[in-house]
CSV table of C-alpha atoms in Angstrom, one decimal:
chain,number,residue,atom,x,y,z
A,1,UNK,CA,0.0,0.0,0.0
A,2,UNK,CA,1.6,3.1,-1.0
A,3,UNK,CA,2.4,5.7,1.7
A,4,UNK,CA,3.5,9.2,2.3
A,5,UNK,CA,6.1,10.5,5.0
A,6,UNK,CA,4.3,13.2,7.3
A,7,UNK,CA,7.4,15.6,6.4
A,8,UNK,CA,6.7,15.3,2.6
A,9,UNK,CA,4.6,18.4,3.0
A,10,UNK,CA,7.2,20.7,4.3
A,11,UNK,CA,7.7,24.0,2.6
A,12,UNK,CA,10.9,25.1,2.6
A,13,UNK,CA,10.2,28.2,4.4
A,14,UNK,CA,11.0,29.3,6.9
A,15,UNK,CA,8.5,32.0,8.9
A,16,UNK,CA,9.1,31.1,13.0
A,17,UNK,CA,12.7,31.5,14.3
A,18,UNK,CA,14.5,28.6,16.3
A,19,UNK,CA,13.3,28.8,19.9
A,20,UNK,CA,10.0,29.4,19.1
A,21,UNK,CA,7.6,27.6,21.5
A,22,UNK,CA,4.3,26.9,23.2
A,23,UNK,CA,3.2,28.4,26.2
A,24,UNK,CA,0.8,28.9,28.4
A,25,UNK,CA,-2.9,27.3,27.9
A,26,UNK,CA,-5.9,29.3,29.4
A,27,UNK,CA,-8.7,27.2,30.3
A,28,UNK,CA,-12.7,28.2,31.4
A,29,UNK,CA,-13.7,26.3,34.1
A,30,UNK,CA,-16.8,26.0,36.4
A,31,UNK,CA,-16.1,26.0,40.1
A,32,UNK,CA,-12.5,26.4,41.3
A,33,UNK,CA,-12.5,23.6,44.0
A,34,UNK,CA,-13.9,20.7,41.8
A,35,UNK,CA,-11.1,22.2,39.1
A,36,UNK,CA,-8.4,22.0,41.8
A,37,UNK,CA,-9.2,18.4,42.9
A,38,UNK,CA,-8.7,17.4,39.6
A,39,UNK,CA,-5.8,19.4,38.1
A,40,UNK,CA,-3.9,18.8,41.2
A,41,UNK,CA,-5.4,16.5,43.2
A,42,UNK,CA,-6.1,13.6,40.3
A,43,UNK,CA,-3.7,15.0,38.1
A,44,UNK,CA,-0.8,15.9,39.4
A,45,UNK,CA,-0.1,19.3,38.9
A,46,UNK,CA,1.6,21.8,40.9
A,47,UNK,CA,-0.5,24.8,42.1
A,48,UNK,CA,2.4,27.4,41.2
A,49,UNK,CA,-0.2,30.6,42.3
A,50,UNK,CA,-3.2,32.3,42.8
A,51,UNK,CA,-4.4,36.0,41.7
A,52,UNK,CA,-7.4,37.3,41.3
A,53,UNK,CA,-9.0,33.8,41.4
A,54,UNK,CA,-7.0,32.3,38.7
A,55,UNK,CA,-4.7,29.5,39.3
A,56,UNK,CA,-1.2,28.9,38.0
A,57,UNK,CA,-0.4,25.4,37.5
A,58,UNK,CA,2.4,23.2,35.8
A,59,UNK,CA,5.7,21.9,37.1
A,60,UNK,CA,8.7,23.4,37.0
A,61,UNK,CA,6.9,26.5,35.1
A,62,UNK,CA,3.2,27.4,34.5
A,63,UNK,CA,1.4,25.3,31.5
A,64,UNK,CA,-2.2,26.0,32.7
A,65,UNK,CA,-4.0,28.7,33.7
A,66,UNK,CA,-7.4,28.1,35.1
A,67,UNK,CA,-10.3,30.4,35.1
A,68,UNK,CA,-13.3,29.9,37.4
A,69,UNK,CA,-16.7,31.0,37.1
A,70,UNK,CA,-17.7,29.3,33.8
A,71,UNK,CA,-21.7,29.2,33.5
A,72,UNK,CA,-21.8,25.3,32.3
A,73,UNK,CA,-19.0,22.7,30.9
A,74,UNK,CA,-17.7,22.5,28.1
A,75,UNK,CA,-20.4,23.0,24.8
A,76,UNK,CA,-20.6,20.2,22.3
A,77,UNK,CA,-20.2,20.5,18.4
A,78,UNK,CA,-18.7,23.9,19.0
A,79,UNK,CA,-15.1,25.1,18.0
A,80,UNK,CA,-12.5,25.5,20.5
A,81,UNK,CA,-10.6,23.2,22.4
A,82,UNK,CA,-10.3,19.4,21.2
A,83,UNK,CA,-7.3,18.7,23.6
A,84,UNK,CA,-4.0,20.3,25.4
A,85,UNK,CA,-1.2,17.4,25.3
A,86,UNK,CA,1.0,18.0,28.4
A,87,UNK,CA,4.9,16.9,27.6
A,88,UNK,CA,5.5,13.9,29.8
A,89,UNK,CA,9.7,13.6,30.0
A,90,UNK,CA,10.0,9.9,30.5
A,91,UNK,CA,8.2,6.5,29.6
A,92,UNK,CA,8.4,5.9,33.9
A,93,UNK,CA,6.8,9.1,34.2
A,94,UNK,CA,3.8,8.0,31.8
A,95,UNK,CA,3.5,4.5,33.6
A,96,UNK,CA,2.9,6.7,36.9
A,97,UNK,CA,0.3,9.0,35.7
A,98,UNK,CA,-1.6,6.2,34.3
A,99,UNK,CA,-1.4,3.6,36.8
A,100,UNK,CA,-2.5,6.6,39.4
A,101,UNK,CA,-5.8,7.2,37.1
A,102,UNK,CA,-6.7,3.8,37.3
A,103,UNK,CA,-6.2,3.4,40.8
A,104,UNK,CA,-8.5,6.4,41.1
A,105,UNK,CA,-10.2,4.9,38.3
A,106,UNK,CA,-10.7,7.9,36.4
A,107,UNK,CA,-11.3,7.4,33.7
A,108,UNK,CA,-8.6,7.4,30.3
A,109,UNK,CA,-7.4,5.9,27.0
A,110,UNK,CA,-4.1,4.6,26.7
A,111,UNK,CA,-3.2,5.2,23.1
A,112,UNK,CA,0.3,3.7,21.5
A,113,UNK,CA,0.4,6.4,17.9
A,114,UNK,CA,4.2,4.4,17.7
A,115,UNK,CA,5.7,8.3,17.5
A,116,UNK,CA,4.0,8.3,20.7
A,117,UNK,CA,2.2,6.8,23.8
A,118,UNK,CA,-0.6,8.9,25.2
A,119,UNK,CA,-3.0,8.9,27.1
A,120,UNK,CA,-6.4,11.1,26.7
A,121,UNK,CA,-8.8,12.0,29.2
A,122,UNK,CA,-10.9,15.2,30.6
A,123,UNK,CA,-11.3,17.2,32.6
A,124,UNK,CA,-15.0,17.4,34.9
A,125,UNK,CA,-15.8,20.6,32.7
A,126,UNK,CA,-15.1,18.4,29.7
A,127,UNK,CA,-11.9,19.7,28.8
A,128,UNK,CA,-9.7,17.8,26.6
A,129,UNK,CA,-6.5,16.4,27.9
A,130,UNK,CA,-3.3,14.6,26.1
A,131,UNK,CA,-0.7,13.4,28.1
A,132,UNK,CA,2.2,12.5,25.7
A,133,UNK,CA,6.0,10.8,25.8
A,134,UNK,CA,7.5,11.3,22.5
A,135,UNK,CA,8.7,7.9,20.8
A,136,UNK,CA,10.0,8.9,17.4
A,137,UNK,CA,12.7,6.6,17.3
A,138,UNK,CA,9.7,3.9,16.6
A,139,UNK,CA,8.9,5.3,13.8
A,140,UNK,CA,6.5,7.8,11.8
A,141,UNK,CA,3.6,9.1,10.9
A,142,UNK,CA,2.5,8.4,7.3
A,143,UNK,CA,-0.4,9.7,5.0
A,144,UNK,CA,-2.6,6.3,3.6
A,145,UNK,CA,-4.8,6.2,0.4
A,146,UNK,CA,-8.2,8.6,1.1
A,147,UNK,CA,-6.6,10.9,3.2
A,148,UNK,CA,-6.1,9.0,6.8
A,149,UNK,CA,-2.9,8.5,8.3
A,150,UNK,CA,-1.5,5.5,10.0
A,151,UNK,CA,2.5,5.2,11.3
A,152,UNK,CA,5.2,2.8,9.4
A,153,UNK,CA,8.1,2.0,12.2
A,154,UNK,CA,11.3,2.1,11.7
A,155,UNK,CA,11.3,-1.4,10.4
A,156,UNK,CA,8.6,-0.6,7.7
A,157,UNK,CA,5.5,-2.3,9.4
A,158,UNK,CA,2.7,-0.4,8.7
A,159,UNK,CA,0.5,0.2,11.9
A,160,UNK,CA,-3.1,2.2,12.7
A,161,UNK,CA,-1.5,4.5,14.8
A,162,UNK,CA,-4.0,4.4,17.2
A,163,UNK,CA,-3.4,1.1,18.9
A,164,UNK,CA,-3.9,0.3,22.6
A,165,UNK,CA,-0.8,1.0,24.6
A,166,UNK,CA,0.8,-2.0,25.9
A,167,UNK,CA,0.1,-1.3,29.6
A,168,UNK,CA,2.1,-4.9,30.9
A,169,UNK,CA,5.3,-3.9,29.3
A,170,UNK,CA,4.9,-0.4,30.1
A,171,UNK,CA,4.1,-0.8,34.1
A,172,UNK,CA,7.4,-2.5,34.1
A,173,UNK,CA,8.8,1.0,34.3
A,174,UNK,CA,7.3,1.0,37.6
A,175,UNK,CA,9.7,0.2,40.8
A,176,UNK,CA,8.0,-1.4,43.6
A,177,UNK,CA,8.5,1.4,45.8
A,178,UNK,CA,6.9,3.7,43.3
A,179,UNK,CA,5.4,7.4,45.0
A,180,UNK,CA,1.9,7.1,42.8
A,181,UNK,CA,1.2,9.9,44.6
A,182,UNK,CA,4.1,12.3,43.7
A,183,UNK,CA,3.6,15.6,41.4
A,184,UNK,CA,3.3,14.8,37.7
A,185,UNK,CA,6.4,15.8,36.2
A,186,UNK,CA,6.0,17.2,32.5
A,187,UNK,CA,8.1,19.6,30.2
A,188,UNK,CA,5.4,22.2,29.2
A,189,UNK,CA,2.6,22.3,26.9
A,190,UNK,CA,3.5,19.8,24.2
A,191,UNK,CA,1.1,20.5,21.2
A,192,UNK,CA,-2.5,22.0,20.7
A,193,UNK,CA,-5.4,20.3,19.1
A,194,UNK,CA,-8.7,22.7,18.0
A,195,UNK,CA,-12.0,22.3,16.7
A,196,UNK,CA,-12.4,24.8,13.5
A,197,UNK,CA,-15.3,25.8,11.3
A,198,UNK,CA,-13.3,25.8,8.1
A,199,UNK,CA,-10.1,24.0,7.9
A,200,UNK,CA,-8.9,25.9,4.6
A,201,UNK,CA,-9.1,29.2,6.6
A,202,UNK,CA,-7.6,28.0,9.3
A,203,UNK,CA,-4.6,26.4,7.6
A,204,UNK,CA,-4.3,29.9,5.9
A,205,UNK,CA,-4.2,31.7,9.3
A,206,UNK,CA,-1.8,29.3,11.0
A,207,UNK,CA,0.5,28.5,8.0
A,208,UNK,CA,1.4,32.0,6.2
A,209,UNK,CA,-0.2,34.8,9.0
A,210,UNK,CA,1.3,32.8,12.2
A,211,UNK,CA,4.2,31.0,10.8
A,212,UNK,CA,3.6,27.2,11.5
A,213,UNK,CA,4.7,25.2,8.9
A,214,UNK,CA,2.6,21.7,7.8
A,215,UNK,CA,3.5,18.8,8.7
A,216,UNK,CA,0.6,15.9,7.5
A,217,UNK,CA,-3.0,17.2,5.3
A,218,UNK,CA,-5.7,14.7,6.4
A,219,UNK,CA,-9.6,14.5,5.1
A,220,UNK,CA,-10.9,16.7,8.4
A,221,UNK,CA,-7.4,17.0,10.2
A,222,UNK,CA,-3.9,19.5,9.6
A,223,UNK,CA,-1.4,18.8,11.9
A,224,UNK,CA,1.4,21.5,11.9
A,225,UNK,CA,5.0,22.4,13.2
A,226,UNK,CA,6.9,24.9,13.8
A,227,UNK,CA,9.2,23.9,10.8
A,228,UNK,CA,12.3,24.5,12.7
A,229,UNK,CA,14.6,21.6,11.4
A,230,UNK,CA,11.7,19.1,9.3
A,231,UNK,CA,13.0,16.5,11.0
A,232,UNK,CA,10.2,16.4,14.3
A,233,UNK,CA,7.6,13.8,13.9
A,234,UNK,CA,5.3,15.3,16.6
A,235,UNK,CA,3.2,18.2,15.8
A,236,UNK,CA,2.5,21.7,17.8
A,237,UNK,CA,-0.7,22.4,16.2
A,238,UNK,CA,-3.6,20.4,14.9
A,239,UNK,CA,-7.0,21.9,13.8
A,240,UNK,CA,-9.8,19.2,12.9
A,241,UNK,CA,-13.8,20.0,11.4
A,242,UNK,CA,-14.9,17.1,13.6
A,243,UNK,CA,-17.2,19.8,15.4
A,244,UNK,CA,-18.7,19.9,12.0
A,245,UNK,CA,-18.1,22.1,9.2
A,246,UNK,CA,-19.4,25.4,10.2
A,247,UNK,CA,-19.4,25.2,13.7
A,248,UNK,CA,-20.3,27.8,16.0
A,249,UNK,CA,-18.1,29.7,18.4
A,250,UNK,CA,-18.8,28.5,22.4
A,251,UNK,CA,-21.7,30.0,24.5
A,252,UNK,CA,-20.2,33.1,26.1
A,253,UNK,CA,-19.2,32.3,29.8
A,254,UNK,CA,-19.4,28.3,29.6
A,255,UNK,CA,-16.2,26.5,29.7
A,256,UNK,CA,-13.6,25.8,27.7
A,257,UNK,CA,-10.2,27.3,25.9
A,258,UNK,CA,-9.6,30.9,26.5
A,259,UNK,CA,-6.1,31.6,24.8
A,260,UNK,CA,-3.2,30.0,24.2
A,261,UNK,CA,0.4,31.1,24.1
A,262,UNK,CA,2.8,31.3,21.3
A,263,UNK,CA,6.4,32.6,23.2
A,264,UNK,CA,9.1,34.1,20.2
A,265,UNK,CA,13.2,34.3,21.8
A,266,UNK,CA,12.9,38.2,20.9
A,267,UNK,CA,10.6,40.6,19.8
A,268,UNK,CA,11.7,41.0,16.5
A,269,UNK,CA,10.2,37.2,15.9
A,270,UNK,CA,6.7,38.7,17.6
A,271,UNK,CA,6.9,41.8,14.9
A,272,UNK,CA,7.2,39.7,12.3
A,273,UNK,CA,4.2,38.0,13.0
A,274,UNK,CA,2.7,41.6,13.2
A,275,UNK,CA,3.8,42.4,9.8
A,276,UNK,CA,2.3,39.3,8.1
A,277,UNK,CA,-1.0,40.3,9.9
A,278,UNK,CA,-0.6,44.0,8.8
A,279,UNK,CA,-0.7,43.1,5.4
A,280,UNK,CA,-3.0,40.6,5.4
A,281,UNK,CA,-5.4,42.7,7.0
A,282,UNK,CA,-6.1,41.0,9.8
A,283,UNK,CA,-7.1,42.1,13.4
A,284,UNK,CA,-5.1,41.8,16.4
A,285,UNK,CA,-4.4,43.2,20.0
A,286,UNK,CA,-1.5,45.3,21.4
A,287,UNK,CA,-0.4,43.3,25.2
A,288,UNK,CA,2.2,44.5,27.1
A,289,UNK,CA,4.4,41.7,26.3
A,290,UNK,CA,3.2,41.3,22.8
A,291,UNK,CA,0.0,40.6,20.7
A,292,UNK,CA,-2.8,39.1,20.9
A,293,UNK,CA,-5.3,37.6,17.8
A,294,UNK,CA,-7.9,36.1,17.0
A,295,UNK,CA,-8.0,33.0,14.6
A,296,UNK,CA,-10.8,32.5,11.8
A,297,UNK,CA,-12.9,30.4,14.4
A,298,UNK,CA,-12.9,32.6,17.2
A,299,UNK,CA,-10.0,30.5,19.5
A,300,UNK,CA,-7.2,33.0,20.8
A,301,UNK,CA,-3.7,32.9,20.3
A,302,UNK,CA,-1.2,35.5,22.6
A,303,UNK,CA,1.8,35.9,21.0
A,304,UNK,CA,5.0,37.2,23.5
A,305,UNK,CA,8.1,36.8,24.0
A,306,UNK,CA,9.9,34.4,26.1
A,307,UNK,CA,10.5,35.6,29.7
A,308,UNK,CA,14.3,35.8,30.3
């Protein structure tokens, strides 16, 4: 069956410089103490502060910010959110997390996509959740015949891509003395996965206003880097129509995403990004610490630069 490499799409240009990164994930939720209980409680994450009721979260530095006071969960068949991966740093790590959400029995899907193993879940307000360990040396993702994609490894065995992970062999990472109860340890934000209303638009917007470069063009799905060396498997952006074509914006007030945060190494990078907007036209925000825009669907994006 004849294949394509996810990096076949690359365009040789080159619009974010090298450092660039996501940051930051604002998130909608209902009622701050169910929030907490999950975010840090179940989850994992550190509470890193607390101002004007919003909390800080992540590990080493903030990934999520949370917002209470959201007027219902999450809406359905909306655009918005579809999921926030969190970077999880080691397969051990990963076998932790999971093994603590089945004690709890919360519950998750263990998913083995061979350039990674994940595990999805969400959050009480219905927010989408990714925890990933990249795996590339398995392999890669591949475009198949009608548009889906699927992964070849390394060896040239073609797999789904969306197999269950193998939860024996991976709970051998786990010492007997294991602390299931220690803080989830993760990198940052890893990627971000949206619900559009037009995909076309949006790969527009992303692509030659923001600078992401593709990466794999599926039937209902773009998955996008930031195009810094072609050689990274693992996306930083996906958008997907599975909302439906068309789809309306969120309720005000109910949960959901926000922003999310782009961070540049310098603020020529940022003003870049405000020149492509400038001549397309397009809308955006003056912050402090740089800009803020929305995208053709109605989901924010902050772009700053990196704090020293």
């Amino acid at each position: 069956m004849p294949t394509q490499s996810a990096t076949a799409d690359l365009s040789p240009n080159q619009l974010l410089p090298v450092g660039t990164k996501l940051g930051e994930l604002h998130l909608a939720v209902t009622d701050a103490d169910n929030a907490l209980r999950f975010w840090s409680g179940i989850l994992g994450l550190k509470v890193l502060g607390e101002e004007n009721g919003t909390y800080r979260l992540g590990a080493a530095n903030t990934a999520i910010v949370l917002h209470p006071g959201a007027s219902g969960p999450v809406a359905p068949r909306r655009t918005g959110l579809y999921h926030v991966a969190l970077h999880i740093p080691t397969r051990r790590e990963l076998a932790r997390i999971i093994a603590r959400l089945f004690a709890l029995r919360y519950p998750n899907s263990p998913t083995d996509h061979l350039v990674s193993e994940t595990t999805y879940l969400s959050d009480p307000d219905g927010n989408g959740i990714e925890l990933t360990l990249e795996t590339p040396e398995r392999g890669e993702f591949v475009r198949l015949p009608g548009g889906q994609f699927g992964a070849r490894t390394t060896e040239g065995e073609l797999r789904s891509g969306r197999d269950p992970v193998d939860l024996e062999d991976l709970f051998k990472e786990l010492g007997p003395d294991e602390d299931m109860n220690a803080p989830l340890q993760i990198l940052g934000v890893h990627h971000v996965h949206l619900h559009v209303a037009d995909l076309e638009a949006s790969r527009h917007f992303y692509r030659d206003l923001i600078g992401f470069r593709p990466q794999m063009d599926l039937a209902e799905m773009q998955m996008l880097d930031f195009g810094l060396d072609g050689s990274n498997p693992v996306h930083a952006l996906a958008l997907n129509t599975w909302s439906g074509v068309g789809a309306p914006p969120a309720p005000a007030g109910t949960a959901g995403l926000r922003r999310f945060t782009l961070e540049l190494p310098s603020s020529a990078g940022v003003q870049a990004v405000v020149a492509r907007l400038k001549d397309a036209n397009w809308s955006y925000e003056e912050m402090p610490e740089g800009v803020s825009v929305l995208d053709p669907s109605g989901n924010r994006l902050d772009l700053k630069v990196t704090a020293a």
